[in-house]
Amino acid sequence: MNLLTINNVSKRFGQLPVLDELSLEVDEGSVFGFIGKNGSGKTTTMRIIVGLLKADLGEVYIKGKKVDFGQTATNHMIGYLPDVPEFYGFMNALEYLRFCGKIKGMNPADIKLKTSELLAVVGLEESAKRRIKGYSRGMKQRLGIAQALMHNPALLICDEPTSALDPQGRSEILNILSQVRERTTVLFSTHILADVERICDTVGMLEGGKIVFGGKLDEIKGRQRKDRLVVQLEDLGVGALETLLLELRALPYVQRCFRAGAEFTIDVDSVSEDGQQLLRELVARELTVLGFCVQEPSLENLYLDVIK
Ligand SMILES: Nc1ncnc2c1ncn2[C@@H]1O[C@H](COP(=O)(O)OP(=O)(O)OP(=O)(O)O)[C@@H](O)[C@H]1O
Ligand SMILES: [Mg+2]
């Protein structure tokens, strides 16, 4: 079932069109990776979903209920972690979560229960009584996720939760997001394809105000061509590599061939038969083959295929 439906939403800032009849659906129980480069409109979309920004055209629905601009009633179903979360630095995490619980109208018993439960989920139990102003960026993001989950939302929206973090911090946030999928649907934005690949089951890529490609990640990967070889040769110099590129392109079983340095990406009809023939060809030319493999399906490769 659709938890979130975005229906032909358009938004412009002055003369600048940002969203152009954007339509998007997020299924209940999924982890949706909302991909797009800087300025593509991810934050704008999320702010429209939580009623902080008014769409020029189109509608957004949460569980079939329409989102209104302003204090929208649909927000009781949403937990939101903005791109630049702000905290009261003088508070500690415990105080902050209790404060958020009160604002959200929760009763004291629930606040107590959720606070201790969520501090454990985001790994902040030991730092719960330290002032937030001394927290690292990663710790602040983890507290931001806990805050967003206080009222048991059906949908957790996180705007680039990993972008400013080092690999360890990123990994911690991704682990938390994949863990909380048990309790809530997750929509998170990023420009890091590897993060999406790690935890999402569904993706949507925003470009030019629309979703340019998207769907279930395993179906997308299943559609990807599996007849692409990647061959790494020793560096023969640009001249020799360019000559080789032309020779490889002329082989009857080579569909397409690209070169990046001494790495060749080669599309063939059949990796098993043509691959062997190609390898024999390279060895016959007395070339040193440093790597020879079938390219694994990946979101990044698919994206490159789509935008080529
Ligand atoms: N309040 C605003 N007034 C004018 N222009 C805006 C406003 N908010 C966003 N924009 C512009 O709209 C475009 C989309 O911005 P948005 O912040 O939604 O992109 P984004 O995908 O979240 O980018 P990033 O990856 O950098 O966070 C940008 O060109 C931005 O400058
Ligand atoms: Mg943004």
mmCIF file of C-alpha atoms and ligand atoms in Angstrom:
data_model
loop_
_atom_site.group_PDB
_atom_site.id
_atom_site.type_symbol
_atom_site.label_atom_id
_atom_site.label_comp_id
_atom_site.label_asym_id
_atom_site.label_seq_id
_atom_site.Cartn_x
_atom_site.Cartn_y
_atom_site.Cartn_z
ATOM 1 C CA MET A 1 0.000 0.000 0.000
ATOM 2 C CA ASN A 2 1.148 3.565 -0.657
ATOM 3 C CA LEU A 3 2.148 5.417 2.450
ATOM 4 C CA LEU A 4 3.221 8.524 0.601
ATOM 5 C CA THR A 5 1.867 9.700 -2.735
ATOM 6 C CA ILE A 6 3.170 12.759 -4.527
ATOM 7 C CA ASN A 7 0.906 13.738 -7.384
ATOM 8 C CA ASN A 8 2.133 16.065 -10.136
ATOM 9 C CA VAL A 9 3.768 18.530 -7.762
ATOM 10 C CA SER A 10 5.343 21.611 -9.313
ATOM 11 C CA LYS A 11 7.298 24.266 -7.481
ATOM 12 C CA ARG A 12 9.285 27.261 -8.636
ATOM 13 C CA PHE A 13 11.173 29.913 -6.720
ATOM 14 C CA GLY A 14 10.661 33.124 -8.695
ATOM 15 C CA GLN A 15 11.813 32.302 -12.194
ATOM 16 C CA LEU A 16 13.566 29.113 -11.112
ATOM 17 C CA PRO A 17 11.575 25.931 -11.776
ATOM 18 C CA VAL A 18 12.583 23.272 -9.232
ATOM 19 C CA LEU A 19 9.871 20.591 -9.321
ATOM 20 C CA ASP A 20 8.108 19.913 -12.592
ATOM 21 C CA GLU A 21 4.992 17.749 -12.179
ATOM 22 C CA LEU A 22 6.860 15.445 -9.829
ATOM 23 C CA SER A 23 5.063 12.189 -9.056
ATOM 24 C CA LEU A 24 6.339 9.638 -6.607
ATOM 25 C CA GLU A 25 4.988 6.797 -4.486
ATOM 26 C CA VAL A 26 6.512 5.242 -1.403
ATOM 27 C CA ASP A 27 5.204 1.854 -0.276
ATOM 28 C CA GLU A 28 4.563 1.112 3.363
ATOM 29 C CA GLY A 29 7.483 -0.766 4.928
ATOM 30 C CA SER A 30 10.065 0.283 2.357
ATOM 31 C CA VAL A 31 13.348 2.136 2.668
ATOM 32 C CA PHE A 32 13.240 4.656 -0.148
ATOM 33 C CA GLY A 33 16.442 6.318 -1.361
ATOM 34 C CA PHE A 34 15.718 9.730 -2.815
ATOM 35 C CA ILE A 35 18.740 10.487 -4.988
ATOM 36 C CA GLY A 36 19.647 13.728 -6.659
ATOM 37 C CA LYS A 37 22.579 16.015 -7.094
ATOM 38 C CA ASN A 38 22.974 19.331 -5.273
ATOM 39 C CA GLY A 39 20.146 21.717 -6.070
ATOM 40 C CA SER A 40 17.938 19.075 -7.715
ATOM 41 C CA GLY A 41 15.064 19.761 -5.291
ATOM 42 C CA LYS A 42 15.280 17.015 -2.648
ATOM 43 C CA THR A 43 14.957 19.386 0.321
ATOM 44 C CA THR A 44 12.200 21.310 -1.459
ATOM 45 C CA THR A 45 10.230 18.064 -1.942
ATOM 46 C CA MET A 46 10.678 17.051 1.687
ATOM 47 C CA ARG A 47 9.618 20.467 2.965
ATOM 48 C CA ILE A 48 6.459 20.224 0.856
ATOM 49 C CA ILE A 49 5.734 16.760 2.327
ATOM 50 C CA VAL A 50 5.907 18.120 5.883
ATOM 51 C CA GLY A 51 3.875 21.237 5.040
ATOM 52 C CA LEU A 52 6.714 23.732 5.491
ATOM 53 C CA LEU A 53 6.529 24.821 1.874
ATOM 54 C CA LYS A 54 3.548 25.315 -0.401
ATOM 55 C CA ALA A 55 3.494 23.519 -3.747
ATOM 56 C CA ASP A 56 2.421 25.673 -6.702
ATOM 57 C CA LEU A 57 0.508 22.745 -8.196
ATOM 58 C CA GLY A 58 -0.246 19.151 -7.299
ATOM 59 C CA GLU A 59 -0.972 17.312 -4.049
ATOM 60 C CA VAL A 60 0.759 15.152 -1.500
ATOM 61 C CA TYR A 61 -1.026 12.402 0.472
ATOM 62 C CA ILE A 62 0.069 10.474 3.555
ATOM 63 C CA LYS A 63 -1.990 7.287 3.997
ATOM 64 C CA GLY A 64 -4.576 8.864 1.722
ATOM 65 C CA LYS A 65 -4.834 12.084 3.778
ATOM 66 C CA LYS A 66 -3.981 15.287 1.970
ATOM 67 C CA VAL A 67 -1.043 17.362 3.213
ATOM 68 C CA ASP A 68 -1.959 21.007 3.820
ATOM 69 C CA PHE A 69 0.536 23.824 3.900
ATOM 70 C CA GLY A 70 1.227 24.951 7.492
ATOM 71 C CA GLN A 71 0.379 22.944 10.604
ATOM 72 C CA THR A 72 -0.737 19.913 8.640
ATOM 73 C CA ALA A 73 -2.549 17.178 10.562
ATOM 74 C CA THR A 74 -0.652 14.584 8.526
ATOM 75 C CA ASN A 75 2.513 15.454 10.463
ATOM 76 C CA HIS A 76 1.492 13.232 13.372
ATOM 77 C CA MET A 77 2.333 10.360 10.979
ATOM 78 C CA ILE A 78 5.745 11.802 10.061
ATOM 79 C CA GLY A 79 9.098 12.076 11.818
ATOM 80 C CA TYR A 80 11.391 14.596 10.129
ATOM 81 C CA LEU A 81 15.126 15.107 10.377
ATOM 82 C CA PRO A 82 16.009 18.270 8.421
ATOM 83 C CA ASP A 83 19.256 18.685 6.497
ATOM 84 C CA VAL A 84 20.713 21.022 9.120
ATOM 85 C CA PRO A 85 19.140 19.971 12.417
ATOM 86 C CA GLU A 86 19.243 22.498 15.228
ATOM 87 C CA PHE A 87 19.364 21.576 18.883
ATOM 88 C CA TYR A 88 19.439 23.406 22.177
ATOM 89 C CA GLY A 89 23.130 22.868 22.906
ATOM 90 C CA PHE A 90 22.753 23.504 26.616
ATOM 91 C CA MET A 91 20.452 20.492 26.970
ATOM 92 C CA ASN A 92 21.629 16.919 27.153
ATOM 93 C CA ALA A 93 20.095 14.202 24.928
ATOM 94 C CA LEU A 94 17.780 12.969 27.652
ATOM 95 C CA GLU A 95 16.397 16.434 28.314
ATOM 96 C CA TYR A 96 16.103 17.153 24.610
ATOM 97 C CA LEU A 97 14.118 14.000 23.836
ATOM 98 C CA ARG A 98 11.801 14.644 26.801
ATOM 99 C CA PHE A 99 11.311 18.175 25.527
ATOM 100 C CA CYS A 100 10.480 16.905 22.017
ATOM 101 C CA GLY A 101 8.040 14.381 23.501
ATOM 102 C CA LYS A 102 6.222 17.181 25.349
ATOM 103 C CA ILE A 103 6.018 19.334 22.215
ATOM 104 C CA LYS A 104 4.542 16.388 20.354
ATOM 105 C CA GLY A 105 1.872 16.093 23.060
ATOM 106 C CA MET A 106 2.985 12.704 24.398
ATOM 107 C CA ASN A 107 2.095 11.641 27.932
ATOM 108 C CA PRO A 108 4.895 11.401 30.570
ATOM 109 C CA ALA A 109 4.879 7.599 30.735
ATOM 110 C CA ASP A 110 5.286 7.279 26.947
ATOM 111 C CA ILE A 111 7.991 9.943 26.939
ATOM 112 C CA LYS A 112 9.977 8.022 29.550
ATOM 113 C CA LEU A 113 9.589 4.739 27.708
ATOM 114 C CA LYS A 114 10.440 6.087 24.250
ATOM 115 C CA THR A 115 13.370 8.169 25.486
ATOM 116 C CA SER A 116 15.229 5.229 26.961
ATOM 117 C CA GLU A 117 14.266 2.926 24.074
ATOM 118 C CA LEU A 118 15.429 5.358 21.387
ATOM 119 C CA LEU A 119 18.659 6.347 23.135
ATOM 120 C CA ALA A 120 19.544 2.656 22.917
ATOM 121 C CA VAL A 121 18.469 2.384 19.252
ATOM 122 C CA VAL A 122 20.749 5.260 18.223
ATOM 123 C CA GLY A 123 23.596 4.280 20.552
ATOM 124 C CA LEU A 124 23.562 7.394 22.728
ATOM 125 C CA GLU A 125 22.844 5.788 26.105
ATOM 126 C CA GLU A 126 26.285 6.499 27.490
ATOM 127 C CA SER A 127 26.312 10.101 26.278
ATOM 128 C CA ALA A 128 22.712 10.821 27.258
ATOM 129 C CA LYS A 129 23.717 13.162 30.077
ATOM 130 C CA ARG A 130 26.369 15.091 28.149
ATOM 131 C CA ARG A 131 25.485 18.502 26.757
ATOM 132 C CA ILE A 132 24.578 18.369 23.067
ATOM 133 C CA LYS A 133 26.920 21.227 22.193
ATOM 134 C CA GLY A 134 29.841 18.844 22.809
ATOM 135 C CA TYR A 135 28.446 16.185 20.444
ATOM 136 C CA SER A 136 30.113 15.220 17.156
ATOM 137 C CA ARG A 137 28.153 15.648 13.896
ATOM 138 C CA GLY A 138 27.416 11.929 13.813
ATOM 139 C CA MET A 139 26.066 11.997 17.371
ATOM 140 C CA LYS A 140 23.842 14.960 16.499
ATOM 141 C CA GLN A 141 22.448 13.110 13.495
ATOM 142 C CA ARG A 142 21.769 10.085 15.677
ATOM 143 C CA LEU A 143 19.965 12.280 18.205
ATOM 144 C CA GLY A 144 18.039 13.826 15.310
ATOM 145 C CA ILE A 145 16.801 10.379 14.255
ATOM 146 C CA ALA A 146 15.773 9.579 17.850
ATOM 147 C CA GLN A 147 13.884 12.881 18.050
ATOM 148 C CA ALA A 148 12.069 12.122 14.793
ATOM 149 C CA LEU A 149 10.993 8.684 16.046
ATOM 150 C CA MET A 150 9.630 9.781 19.451
ATOM 151 C CA HIS A 151 5.944 9.700 18.460
ATOM 152 C CA ASN A 152 6.152 6.403 16.527
ATOM 153 C CA PRO A 153 5.688 7.940 13.069
ATOM 154 C CA ALA A 154 4.580 5.792 10.151
ATOM 155 C CA LEU A 155 7.085 7.608 7.924
ATOM 156 C CA LEU A 156 10.586 8.771 8.830
ATOM 157 C CA ILE A 157 11.982 11.458 6.530
ATOM 158 C CA CYS A 158 15.705 12.176 6.758
ATOM 159 C CA ASP A 159 17.277 14.853 4.586
ATOM 160 C CA GLU A 160 20.853 13.860 3.723
ATOM 161 C CA PRO A 161 21.557 12.255 7.092
ATOM 162 C CA THR A 162 24.947 10.914 6.017
ATOM 163 C CA SER A 163 26.342 13.643 3.763
ATOM 164 C CA ALA A 164 28.516 15.469 6.269
ATOM 165 C CA LEU A 165 29.827 12.377 8.009
ATOM 166 C CA ASP A 166 33.035 10.356 7.793
ATOM 167 C CA PRO A 167 32.795 6.686 6.695
ATOM 168 C CA GLN A 168 32.301 5.406 10.222
ATOM 169 C CA GLY A 169 29.630 7.996 11.032
ATOM 170 C CA ARG A 170 27.891 7.232 7.725
ATOM 171 C CA SER A 171 27.946 3.560 8.430
ATOM 172 C CA GLU A 172 26.419 4.061 11.897
ATOM 173 C CA ILE A 173 23.564 6.139 10.496
ATOM 174 C CA LEU A 174 22.907 3.618 7.717
ATOM 175 C CA ASN A 175 22.809 0.795 10.267
ATOM 176 C CA ILE A 176 20.302 2.721 12.379
ATOM 177 C CA LEU A 177 18.101 3.469 9.357
ATOM 178 C CA SER A 178 18.064 -0.141 8.245
ATOM 179 C CA GLN A 179 17.301 -1.212 11.803
ATOM 180 C CA VAL A 180 14.339 1.179 12.210
ATOM 181 C CA ARG A 181 12.679 -0.112 9.057
ATOM 182 C CA GLU A 182 11.075 -2.694 11.351
ATOM 183 C CA ARG A 183 9.010 0.069 12.914
ATOM 184 C CA THR A 184 8.635 2.733 10.206
ATOM 185 C CA THR A 185 8.835 3.397 6.501
ATOM 186 C CA VAL A 186 11.978 5.387 5.691
ATOM 187 C CA LEU A 187 12.478 8.074 3.039
ATOM 188 C CA PHE A 188 15.955 9.495 2.944
ATOM 189 C CA SER A 189 17.753 11.738 0.527
ATOM 190 C CA THR A 190 21.350 11.542 -0.524
ATOM 191 C CA HIS A 191 23.679 12.049 -3.432
ATOM 192 C CA ILE A 192 25.740 9.005 -2.405
ATOM 193 C CA LEU A 193 24.614 6.059 -4.540
ATOM 194 C CA ALA A 194 26.556 3.545 -2.447
ATOM 195 C CA ASP A 195 24.504 4.502 0.643
ATOM 196 C CA VAL A 196 21.289 3.849 -1.231
ATOM 197 C CA GLU A 197 22.574 0.555 -2.470
ATOM 198 C CA ARG A 198 23.470 -0.521 1.015
ATOM 199 C CA ILE A 199 20.131 -0.094 2.743
ATOM 200 C CA CYS A 200 17.334 0.834 0.316
ATOM 201 C CA ASP A 201 14.897 -1.483 -1.395
ATOM 202 C CA THR A 202 13.418 1.286 -3.564
ATOM 203 C CA VAL A 203 15.018 4.277 -5.265
ATOM 204 C CA GLY A 204 13.968 7.375 -7.128
ATOM 205 C CA MET A 205 16.341 9.735 -8.847
ATOM 206 C CA LEU A 206 15.315 13.376 -9.109
ATOM 207 C CA GLU A 207 16.632 15.347 -12.047
ATOM 208 C CA GLY A 208 15.124 18.284 -13.902
ATOM 209 C CA GLY A 209 12.245 18.359 -11.410
ATOM 210 C CA LYS A 210 11.113 14.797 -12.178
ATOM 211 C CA ILE A 211 11.981 11.221 -11.272
ATOM 212 C CA VAL A 212 14.236 10.171 -14.147
ATOM 213 C CA PHE A 213 14.600 6.606 -12.991
ATOM 214 C CA GLY A 214 13.383 4.603 -10.084
ATOM 215 C CA GLY A 215 11.707 1.466 -8.772
ATOM 216 C CA LYS A 216 12.591 -1.603 -6.747
ATOM 217 C CA LEU A 217 16.352 -1.885 -6.514
ATOM 218 C CA ASP A 218 16.517 -5.633 -7.192
ATOM 219 C CA GLU A 219 14.310 -5.262 -10.284
ATOM 220 C CA ILE A 220 16.442 -2.390 -11.517
ATOM 221 C CA LYS A 221 19.576 -4.434 -11.021
ATOM 222 C CA GLY A 222 17.937 -7.432 -12.679
ATOM 223 C CA ARG A 223 17.295 -5.314 -15.764
ATOM 224 C CA GLN A 224 20.900 -4.256 -15.938
ATOM 225 C CA ARG A 225 22.985 -5.704 -18.711
ATOM 226 C CA LYS A 226 25.178 -8.574 -17.593
ATOM 227 C CA ASP A 227 27.315 -8.702 -20.694
ATOM 228 C CA ARG A 228 29.861 -6.083 -19.836
ATOM 229 C CA LEU A 229 33.518 -6.862 -19.248
ATOM 230 C CA VAL A 230 36.019 -4.662 -17.484
ATOM 231 C CA VAL A 231 39.616 -5.193 -18.536
ATOM 232 C CA GLN A 232 42.534 -3.558 -16.770
ATOM 233 C CA LEU A 233 45.778 -3.467 -18.740
ATOM 234 C CA GLU A 234 49.200 -2.143 -17.869
ATOM 235 C CA ASP A 235 49.731 1.459 -18.937
ATOM 236 C CA LEU A 236 51.067 1.351 -22.507
ATOM 237 C CA GLY A 237 50.907 5.105 -23.039
ATOM 238 C CA VAL A 238 48.030 7.067 -24.558
ATOM 239 C CA GLY A 239 48.962 6.415 -28.185
ATOM 240 C CA ALA A 240 49.094 2.622 -27.860
ATOM 241 C CA LEU A 241 45.938 2.557 -25.710
ATOM 242 C CA GLU A 242 44.001 4.629 -28.262
ATOM 243 C CA THR A 243 45.128 2.343 -31.093
ATOM 244 C CA LEU A 244 44.065 -0.678 -29.068
ATOM 245 C CA LEU A 245 40.667 0.943 -28.394
ATOM 246 C CA LEU A 246 40.046 1.270 -32.132
ATOM 247 C CA GLU A 247 41.191 -2.317 -32.745
ATOM 248 C CA LEU A 248 38.914 -3.659 -30.003
ATOM 249 C CA ARG A 249 35.973 -1.694 -31.381
ATOM 250 C CA ALA A 250 36.562 -3.333 -34.746
ATOM 251 C CA LEU A 251 36.225 -6.885 -33.350
ATOM 252 C CA PRO A 252 32.977 -8.466 -34.597
ATOM 253 C CA TYR A 253 31.723 -9.541 -31.150
ATOM 254 C CA VAL A 254 32.412 -6.176 -29.455
ATOM 255 C CA GLN A 255 29.256 -4.054 -29.269
ATOM 256 C CA ARG A 256 30.723 -1.054 -27.504
ATOM 257 C CA CYS A 257 34.072 -0.266 -25.968
ATOM 258 C CA PHE A 258 35.138 2.639 -23.743
ATOM 259 C CA ARG A 259 38.489 3.495 -22.268
ATOM 260 C CA ALA A 260 39.355 5.252 -19.010
ATOM 261 C CA GLY A 261 43.144 5.271 -18.666
ATOM 262 C CA ALA A 262 44.241 1.666 -19.143
ATOM 263 C CA GLU A 263 40.825 0.313 -18.114
ATOM 264 C CA PHE A 264 38.536 -0.832 -20.918
ATOM 265 C CA THR A 265 34.795 -1.366 -20.507
ATOM 266 C CA ILE A 266 33.629 -3.727 -23.208
ATOM 267 C CA ASP A 267 30.058 -4.773 -24.074
ATOM 268 C CA VAL A 268 29.854 -8.139 -25.798
ATOM 269 C CA ASP A 269 27.075 -10.557 -26.789
ATOM 270 C CA SER A 270 28.016 -13.300 -24.366
ATOM 271 C CA VAL A 271 30.562 -12.892 -21.581
ATOM 272 C CA SER A 272 31.360 -16.606 -21.472
ATOM 273 C CA GLU A 273 32.112 -17.169 -25.184
ATOM 274 C CA ASP A 274 33.197 -13.710 -26.295
ATOM 275 C CA GLY A 275 35.075 -13.168 -23.042
ATOM 276 C CA GLN A 276 37.326 -16.136 -23.722
ATOM 277 C CA GLN A 277 37.946 -15.033 -27.263
ATOM 278 C CA LEU A 278 38.745 -11.512 -26.108
ATOM 279 C CA LEU A 279 41.176 -12.764 -23.498
ATOM 280 C CA ARG A 280 42.953 -14.903 -26.141
ATOM 281 C CA GLU A 281 43.125 -11.829 -28.358
ATOM 282 C CA LEU A 282 44.780 -9.766 -25.620
ATOM 283 C CA VAL A 283 47.257 -12.496 -24.728
ATOM 284 C CA ALA A 284 48.149 -12.993 -28.418
ATOM 285 C CA ARG A 285 49.082 -9.302 -28.516
ATOM 286 C CA GLU A 286 51.398 -9.946 -25.553
ATOM 287 C CA LEU A 287 49.541 -7.423 -23.416
ATOM 288 C CA THR A 288 49.781 -7.665 -19.637
ATOM 289 C CA VAL A 289 46.248 -8.150 -18.329
ATOM 290 C CA LEU A 290 46.049 -6.894 -14.739
ATOM 291 C CA GLY A 291 42.324 -7.433 -14.337
ATOM 292 C CA PHE A 292 39.555 -9.155 -16.293
ATOM 293 C CA CYS A 293 36.054 -9.376 -14.870
ATOM 294 C CA VAL A 294 32.341 -9.208 -15.612
ATOM 295 C CA GLN A 295 30.919 -5.950 -14.319
ATOM 296 C CA GLU A 296 28.628 -6.489 -11.336
ATOM 297 C CA PRO A 297 25.219 -4.823 -11.508
ATOM 298 C CA SER A 298 25.344 -1.640 -9.465
ATOM 299 C CA LEU A 299 23.238 1.448 -9.128
ATOM 300 C CA GLU A 300 26.113 3.616 -10.208
ATOM 301 C CA ASN A 301 26.637 1.657 -13.425
ATOM 302 C CA LEU A 302 22.935 1.733 -14.140
ATOM 303 C CA TYR A 303 22.800 5.458 -13.515
ATOM 304 C CA LEU A 304 25.685 5.969 -15.917
ATOM 305 C CA ASP A 305 23.843 3.853 -18.491
ATOM 306 C CA VAL A 306 20.691 5.934 -18.051
ATOM 307 C CA ILE A 307 22.340 9.324 -18.341
ATOM 308 C CA LYS A 308 24.688 8.388 -21.211
HETATM 309 N N1 LIG B 1 13.605 29.393 -0.345
HETATM 310 C C1 LIG B 1 14.194 29.403 -1.543
HETATM 311 N N2 LIG B 1 14.222 30.512 -2.307
HETATM 312 C C2 LIG B 1 14.791 30.519 -3.520
HETATM 313 N N3 LIG B 1 15.389 29.455 -4.086
HETATM 314 C C3 LIG B 1 15.406 28.311 -3.373
HETATM 315 C C4 LIG B 1 14.814 28.225 -2.056
HETATM 316 N N4 LIG B 1 14.980 26.952 -1.600
HETATM 317 C C5 LIG B 1 15.644 26.299 -2.565
HETATM 318 N N5 LIG B 1 15.905 27.093 -3.630
HETATM 319 C C6 LIG B 1 16.565 26.705 -4.878
HETATM 320 O O1 LIG B 1 15.884 25.566 -5.381
HETATM 321 C C7 LIG B 1 16.777 24.607 -5.912
HETATM 322 C C8 LIG B 1 16.565 23.281 -5.228
HETATM 323 O O2 LIG B 1 17.015 23.383 -3.892
HETATM 324 P P1 LIG B 1 16.944 22.190 -2.847
HETATM 325 O O3 LIG B 1 17.510 22.710 -1.580
HETATM 326 O O4 LIG B 1 15.567 21.640 -2.817
HETATM 327 O O5 LIG B 1 17.898 21.113 -3.538
HETATM 328 P P2 LIG B 1 18.577 19.824 -2.904
HETATM 329 O O6 LIG B 1 18.374 18.710 -3.889
HETATM 330 O O7 LIG B 1 18.077 19.601 -1.531
HETATM 331 O O8 LIG B 1 20.101 20.233 -2.889
HETATM 332 P P3 LIG B 1 21.285 19.798 -1.874
HETATM 333 O O9 LIG B 1 21.763 18.442 -2.323
HETATM 334 O O10 LIG B 1 22.313 20.854 -2.077
HETATM 335 O O11 LIG B 1 20.724 19.800 -0.479
HETATM 336 C C9 LIG B 1 18.156 25.208 -5.740
HETATM 337 O O12 LIG B 1 18.530 25.818 -6.940
HETATM 338 C C10 LIG B 1 17.974 26.220 -4.641
HETATM 339 O O13 LIG B 1 18.899 27.271 -4.771
HETATM 340 MG MG MG B 2 19.015 19.505 0.283
#
